[in-house]
């Protein structure tokens, strides 16, 4: 399939051109807790349209105190229009420092293990396949690349998260 990513990704340059060697994270929930800025590019690989998302993400304890609520909000620029966009996920920490990520409605999304600083997650969505590569690049920055392929979509989404004060 054209949307397959190599399982053996080598550290590459980030948006500033410097190396993005993985930064090991022993506890993903502790690492992600707080507020982050997001800069995301969105590429539709079928028709060449490009867009962007700029906003913030916040990881904070949910009402139960057993999970982190991951809420993103900002402005999506796509096809010449700018509109508000948001999403909410839930991150359930595990004792070993990993986590289970789910959608706001409780459906499972993927596991997350950044103990080596890098993680590849796969999520089937109907006939499409989402493959995400998470890379912690330092104590205050991480990158996320989602490659989506299938009959409904052929997209590449590249995000840079930076911790906010």
mmCIF file of N, CA and C in Angstrom, residues 36-119:
data_model
loop_
_atom_site.group_PDB
_atom_site.id
_atom_site.type_symbol
_atom_site.label_atom_id
_atom_site.label_comp_id
_atom_site.label_asym_id
_atom_site.label_seq_id
_atom_site.Cartn_x
_atom_site.Cartn_y
_atom_site.Cartn_z
ATOM 1 N N UNK A 36 0.867 22.524 25.710
ATOM 2 C CA UNK A 36 1.792 22.471 24.579
ATOM 3 C C UNK A 36 1.266 23.331 23.435
ATOM 4 N N UNK A 37 2.169 23.964 22.707
ATOM 5 C CA UNK A 37 1.784 24.583 21.430
ATOM 6 C C UNK A 37 1.862 23.501 20.361
ATOM 7 N N UNK A 38 1.053 23.650 19.311
ATOM 8 C CA UNK A 38 1.055 22.689 18.203
ATOM 9 C C UNK A 38 1.187 23.445 16.888
ATOM 10 N N UNK A 39 2.087 22.975 16.051
ATOM 11 C CA UNK A 39 2.175 23.404 14.655
ATOM 12 C C UNK A 39 2.071 22.151 13.815
ATOM 13 N N UNK A 40 1.042 22.066 12.970
ATOM 14 C CA UNK A 40 0.792 20.847 12.194
ATOM 15 C C UNK A 40 0.604 21.206 10.725
ATOM 16 N N UNK A 41 1.254 20.437 9.861
ATOM 17 C CA UNK A 41 0.985 20.542 8.429
ATOM 18 C C UNK A 41 0.153 19.338 8.027
ATOM 19 N N UNK A 42 -0.748 19.552 7.101
ATOM 20 C CA UNK A 42 -1.638 18.508 6.615
ATOM 21 C C UNK A 42 -1.486 18.451 5.105
ATOM 22 N N UNK A 43 -1.123 17.285 4.584
ATOM 23 C CA UNK A 43 -0.920 17.112 3.148
ATOM 24 C C UNK A 43 -1.899 16.058 2.636
ATOM 25 N N UNK A 44 -2.721 16.434 1.678
ATOM 26 C CA UNK A 44 -3.565 15.458 0.988
ATOM 27 C C UNK A 44 -2.728 14.932 -0.165
ATOM 28 N N UNK A 45 -2.307 13.683 -0.072
ATOM 29 C CA UNK A 45 -1.369 13.120 -1.038
ATOM 30 C C UNK A 45 -2.027 12.759 -2.362
ATOM 31 N N UNK A 46 -3.343 12.719 -2.416
ATOM 32 C CA UNK A 46 -4.038 12.408 -3.675
ATOM 33 C C UNK A 46 -4.170 13.624 -4.578
ATOM 34 N N UNK A 47 -4.481 14.776 -3.991
ATOM 35 C CA UNK A 47 -4.710 15.946 -4.839
ATOM 36 C C UNK A 47 -3.730 17.089 -4.607
ATOM 37 N N UNK A 48 -2.746 16.891 -3.723
ATOM 38 C CA UNK A 48 -1.705 17.895 -3.527
ATOM 39 C C UNK A 48 -2.107 19.083 -2.673
ATOM 40 N N UNK A 49 -3.295 19.075 -2.097
ATOM 41 C CA UNK A 49 -3.722 20.185 -1.248
ATOM 42 C C UNK A 49 -2.964 20.133 0.075
ATOM 43 N N UNK A 50 -2.541 21.310 0.546
ATOM 44 C CA UNK A 50 -1.849 21.396 1.823
ATOM 45 C C UNK A 50 -2.573 22.365 2.733
ATOM 46 N N UNK A 51 -2.536 22.063 4.006
ATOM 47 C CA UNK A 51 -3.150 22.931 5.000
ATOM 48 C C UNK A 51 -2.310 22.948 6.249
ATOM 49 N N UNK A 52 -2.829 23.616 7.276
ATOM 50 C CA UNK A 52 -2.097 23.692 8.534
ATOM 51 C C UNK A 52 -3.067 23.831 9.692
ATOM 52 N N UNK A 53 -2.561 23.490 10.847
ATOM 53 C CA UNK A 53 -3.288 23.663 12.097
ATOM 54 C C UNK A 53 -2.336 24.313 13.069
ATOM 55 N N UNK A 54 -2.789 25.338 13.751
ATOM 56 C CA UNK A 54 -2.002 25.997 14.790
ATOM 57 C C UNK A 54 -2.879 26.091 16.020
ATOM 58 N N UNK A 55 -2.341 25.677 17.158
ATOM 59 C CA UNK A 55 -3.150 25.735 18.358
ATOM 60 C C UNK A 55 -2.398 25.260 19.574
ATOM 61 N N UNK A 56 -3.167 24.763 20.545
ATOM 62 C CA UNK A 56 -2.600 24.285 21.796
ATOM 63 C C UNK A 56 -3.174 22.915 22.142
ATOM 64 N N UNK A 57 -2.429 22.187 22.942
ATOM 65 C CA UNK A 57 -2.878 20.916 23.498
ATOM 66 C C UNK A 57 -2.686 21.004 25.002
ATOM 67 N N UNK A 58 -3.636 20.424 25.717
ATOM 68 C CA UNK A 58 -3.510 20.366 27.173
ATOM 69 C C UNK A 58 -3.772 18.938 27.625
ATOM 70 N N UNK A 59 -2.879 18.441 28.451
ATOM 71 C CA UNK A 59 -3.011 17.129 29.079
ATOM 72 C C UNK A 59 -3.206 17.384 30.567
ATOM 73 N N UNK A 60 -4.415 17.082 31.068
ATOM 74 C CA UNK A 60 -4.682 17.294 32.487
ATOM 75 C C UNK A 60 -5.548 16.162 33.013
ATOM 76 N N UNK A 61 -5.514 15.935 34.332
ATOM 77 C CA UNK A 61 -6.310 14.842 34.889
ATOM 78 C C UNK A 61 -7.789 15.002 34.537
ATOM 79 N N UNK A 62 -8.429 13.887 34.214
ATOM 80 C CA UNK A 62 -9.867 13.931 33.938
ATOM 81 C C UNK A 62 -10.629 13.921 35.264
ATOM 82 N N UNK A 63 -11.955 13.906 35.204
ATOM 83 C CA UNK A 63 -12.788 13.975 36.406
ATOM 84 C C UNK A 63 -12.548 12.805 37.353
ATOM 85 N N UNK A 64 -12.159 11.641 36.823
ATOM 86 C CA UNK A 64 -11.935 10.464 37.667
ATOM 87 C C UNK A 64 -10.565 10.481 38.334
ATOM 88 N N UNK A 65 -9.629 11.248 37.770
ATOM 89 C CA UNK A 65 -8.263 11.259 38.263
ATOM 90 C C UNK A 65 -7.469 10.039 37.840
ATOM 91 N N UNK A 66 -8.069 9.168 37.035
ATOM 92 C CA UNK A 66 -7.402 7.937 36.597
ATOM 93 C C UNK A 66 -6.819 8.049 35.191
ATOM 94 N N UNK A 67 -7.075 9.141 34.511
ATOM 95 C CA UNK A 67 -6.614 9.317 33.134
ATOM 96 C C UNK A 67 -6.291 10.789 32.908
ATOM 97 N N UNK A 68 -5.613 11.059 31.802
ATOM 98 C CA UNK A 68 -5.383 12.436 31.374
ATOM 99 C C UNK A 68 -6.328 12.744 30.214
ATOM 100 N N UNK A 69 -6.959 13.882 30.274
ATOM 101 C CA UNK A 69 -7.765 14.376 29.163
ATOM 102 C C UNK A 69 -6.815 15.146 28.250
ATOM 103 N N UNK A 70 -6.755 14.760 26.990
ATOM 104 C CA UNK A 70 -5.898 15.406 26.000
ATOM 105 C C UNK A 70 -6.818 16.198 25.086
ATOM 106 N N UNK A 71 -6.789 17.509 25.222
ATOM 107 C CA UNK A 71 -7.665 18.359 24.409
ATOM 108 C C UNK A 71 -6.822 19.299 23.564
ATOM 109 N N UNK A 72 -7.090 19.286 22.265
ATOM 110 C CA UNK A 72 -6.429 20.197 21.325
ATOM 111 C C UNK A 72 -7.465 21.151 20.754
ATOM 112 N N UNK A 73 -7.051 22.404 20.587
ATOM 113 C CA UNK A 73 -7.917 23.369 19.907
ATOM 114 C C UNK A 73 -7.059 24.418 19.223
ATOM 115 N N UNK A 74 -7.579 24.914 18.110
ATOM 116 C CA UNK A 74 -6.845 25.915 17.357
ATOM 117 C C UNK A 74 -7.556 26.246 16.073
ATOM 118 N N UNK A 75 -6.778 26.704 15.101
ATOM 119 C CA UNK A 75 -7.307 27.121 13.806
ATOM 120 C C UNK A 75 -6.757 26.213 12.707
ATOM 121 N N UNK A 76 -7.670 25.667 11.914
ATOM 122 C CA UNK A 76 -7.316 24.845 10.766
ATOM 123 C C UNK A 76 -7.449 25.684 9.509
ATOM 124 N N UNK A 77 -6.381 25.740 8.734
ATOM 125 C CA UNK A 77 -6.401 26.412 7.431
ATOM 126 C C UNK A 77 -6.405 25.325 6.377
ATOM 127 N N UNK A 78 -7.465 25.286 5.560
ATOM 128 C CA UNK A 78 -7.627 24.224 4.566
ATOM 129 C C UNK A 78 -8.457 24.738 3.403
ATOM 130 N N UNK A 79 -7.951 24.587 2.196
ATOM 131 C CA UNK A 79 -8.712 24.975 1.008
ATOM 132 C C UNK A 79 -9.089 26.440 0.975
ATOM 133 N N UNK A 80 -8.217 27.290 1.505
ATOM 134 C CA UNK A 80 -8.466 28.722 1.467
ATOM 135 C C UNK A 80 -9.361 29.238 2.584
ATOM 136 N N UNK A 81 -9.796 28.387 3.484
ATOM 137 C CA UNK A 81 -10.618 28.840 4.600
ATOM 138 C C UNK A 81 -9.916 28.553 5.918
ATOM 139 N N UNK A 82 -10.246 29.349 6.913
ATOM 140 C CA UNK A 82 -9.728 29.173 8.264
ATOM 141 C C UNK A 82 -10.927 28.959 9.173
ATOM 142 N N UNK A 83 -10.850 27.883 9.955
ATOM 143 C CA UNK A 83 -11.960 27.604 10.864
ATOM 144 C C UNK A 83 -11.441 26.991 12.151
ATOM 145 N N UNK A 84 -12.217 27.119 13.233
ATOM 146 C CA UNK A 84 -11.793 26.499 14.481
ATOM 147 C C UNK A 84 -11.851 24.974 14.370
ATOM 148 N N UNK A 85 -10.933 24.316 15.065
ATOM 149 C CA UNK A 85 -10.898 22.846 15.069
ATOM 150 C C UNK A 85 -10.459 22.392 16.453
ATOM 151 N N UNK A 86 -10.967 21.227 16.862
ATOM 152 C CA UNK A 86 -10.574 20.682 18.165
ATOM 153 C C UNK A 86 -10.764 19.174 18.156
ATOM 154 N N UNK A 87 -10.111 18.529 19.107
ATOM 155 C CA UNK A 87 -10.310 17.101 19.340
ATOM 156 C C UNK A 87 -9.953 16.813 20.792
ATOM 157 N N UNK A 88 -10.569 15.747 21.310
ATOM 158 C CA UNK A 88 -10.308 15.333 22.679
ATOM 159 C C UNK A 88 -10.034 13.840 22.690
ATOM 160 N N UNK A 89 -8.961 13.473 23.358
ATOM 161 C CA UNK A 89 -8.587 12.071 23.547
ATOM 162 C C UNK A 89 -8.422 11.823 25.044
ATOM 163 N N UNK A 90 -8.286 10.567 25.415
ATOM 164 C CA UNK A 90 -8.072 10.196 26.804
ATOM 165 C C UNK A 90 -6.852 9.291 26.875
ATOM 166 N N UNK A 91 -5.960 9.600 27.788
ATOM 167 C CA UNK A 91 -4.726 8.846 27.965
ATOM 168 C C UNK A 91 -4.787 8.154 29.326
ATOM 169 N N UNK A 92 -4.796 6.826 29.325
ATOM 170 C CA UNK A 92 -4.862 6.049 30.562
ATOM 171 C C UNK A 92 -3.467 5.494 30.872
ATOM 172 N N UNK A 93 -2.794 6.057 31.887
ATOM 173 C CA UNK A 93 -1.442 5.599 32.236
ATOM 174 C C UNK A 93 -1.446 4.170 32.771
ATOM 175 N N UNK A 94 -0.339 3.493 32.527
ATOM 176 C CA UNK A 94 -0.101 2.152 33.068
ATOM 177 C C UNK A 94 1.080 2.226 34.038
ATOM 178 N N UNK A 95 1.172 1.274 34.960
ATOM 179 C CA UNK A 95 2.267 1.298 35.949
ATOM 180 C C UNK A 95 3.663 1.256 35.336
ATOM 181 N N UNK A 96 3.815 0.707 34.136
ATOM 182 C CA UNK A 96 5.151 0.590 33.524
ATOM 183 C C UNK A 96 5.595 1.847 32.777
ATOM 184 N N UNK A 97 4.818 2.932 32.851
ATOM 185 C CA UNK A 97 5.197 4.182 32.185
ATOM 186 C C UNK A 97 4.605 4.345 30.803
ATOM 187 N N UNK A 98 3.906 3.331 30.301
ATOM 188 C CA UNK A 98 3.228 3.422 29.005
ATOM 189 C C UNK A 98 1.800 3.893 29.241
ATOM 190 N N UNK A 99 1.018 3.988 28.168
ATOM 191 C CA UNK A 99 -0.368 4.417 28.306
ATOM 192 C C UNK A 99 -1.213 3.848 27.177
ATOM 193 N N UNK A 100 -2.498 3.794 27.440
ATOM 194 C CA UNK A 100 -3.491 3.456 26.422
ATOM 195 C C UNK A 100 -4.182 4.758 26.040
ATOM 196 N N UNK A 101 -4.249 5.042 24.752
ATOM 197 C CA UNK A 101 -4.900 6.250 24.267
ATOM 198 C C UNK A 101 -6.242 5.851 23.672
ATOM 199 N N UNK A 102 -7.279 6.578 24.064
ATOM 200 C CA UNK A 102 -8.608 6.295 23.553
ATOM 201 C C UNK A 102 -9.285 7.567 23.076
ATOM 202 N N UNK A 103 -10.340 7.380 22.316
ATOM 203 C CA UNK A 103 -11.149 8.509 21.882
ATOM 204 C C UNK A 103 -11.995 8.999 23.053
ATOM 205 N N UNK A 104 -12.531 10.202 22.954
ATOM 206 C CA UNK A 104 -13.327 10.789 24.031
ATOM 207 C C UNK A 104 -14.534 9.927 24.380
ATOM 208 N N UNK A 105 -15.069 9.189 23.397
ATOM 209 C CA UNK A 105 -16.249 8.355 23.646
ATOM 210 C C UNK A 105 -15.903 6.988 24.236
ATOM 211 N N UNK A 106 -14.620 6.743 24.515
ATOM 212 C CA UNK A 106 -14.208 5.501 25.148
ATOM 213 C C UNK A 106 -13.654 4.438 24.217
ATOM 214 N N UNK A 107 -13.819 4.607 22.900
ATOM 215 C CA UNK A 107 -13.265 3.616 21.963
ATOM 216 C C UNK A 107 -11.741 3.643 22.020
ATOM 217 N N UNK A 108 -11.089 2.473 21.902
ATOM 218 C CA UNK A 108 -9.620 2.447 21.908
ATOM 219 C C UNK A 108 -9.039 3.055 20.624
ATOM 220 N N UNK A 109 -7.896 3.713 20.773
ATOM 221 C CA UNK A 109 -7.200 4.308 19.629
ATOM 222 C C UNK A 109 -5.864 3.590 19.428
ATOM 223 N N UNK A 110 -4.942 3.706 20.380
ATOM 224 C CA UNK A 110 -3.634 3.050 20.254
ATOM 225 C C UNK A 110 -2.917 3.050 21.590
ATOM 226 N N UNK A 111 -1.875 2.263 21.701
ATOM 227 C CA UNK A 111 -0.980 2.278 22.851
ATOM 228 C C UNK A 111 0.072 3.350 22.622
ATOM 229 N N UNK A 112 0.737 3.776 23.711
ATOM 230 C CA UNK A 112 1.811 4.759 23.599
ATOM 231 C C UNK A 112 2.908 4.384 24.585
ATOM 232 N N UNK A 113 4.105 4.148 24.056
ATOM 233 C CA UNK A 113 5.263 3.745 24.847
ATOM 234 C C UNK A 113 6.467 4.544 24.365
ATOM 235 N N UNK A 114 6.837 5.564 25.133
ATOM 236 C CA UNK A 114 7.969 6.413 24.748
ATOM 237 C C UNK A 114 9.221 6.131 25.577
ATOM 238 N N UNK A 115 9.313 4.941 26.171
ATOM 239 C CA UNK A 115 10.483 4.632 27.004
ATOM 240 C C UNK A 115 11.777 4.659 26.207
ATOM 241 N N UNK A 116 11.745 4.409 24.907
ATOM 242 C CA UNK A 116 12.944 4.542 24.065
ATOM 243 C C UNK A 116 12.988 5.901 23.378
ATOM 244 N N UNK A 117 11.944 6.703 23.553
ATOM 245 C CA UNK A 117 11.857 8.006 22.905
ATOM 246 C C UNK A 117 11.116 7.980 21.585
ATOM 247 N N UNK A 118 10.777 6.777 21.096
ATOM 248 C CA UNK A 118 10.094 6.677 19.802
ATOM 249 C C UNK A 118 9.078 5.538 19.868
ATOM 250 N N UNK A 119 7.926 5.740 19.216
ATOM 251 C CA UNK A 119 6.877 4.729 19.211
ATOM 252 C C UNK A 119 6.102 4.794 17.902
#
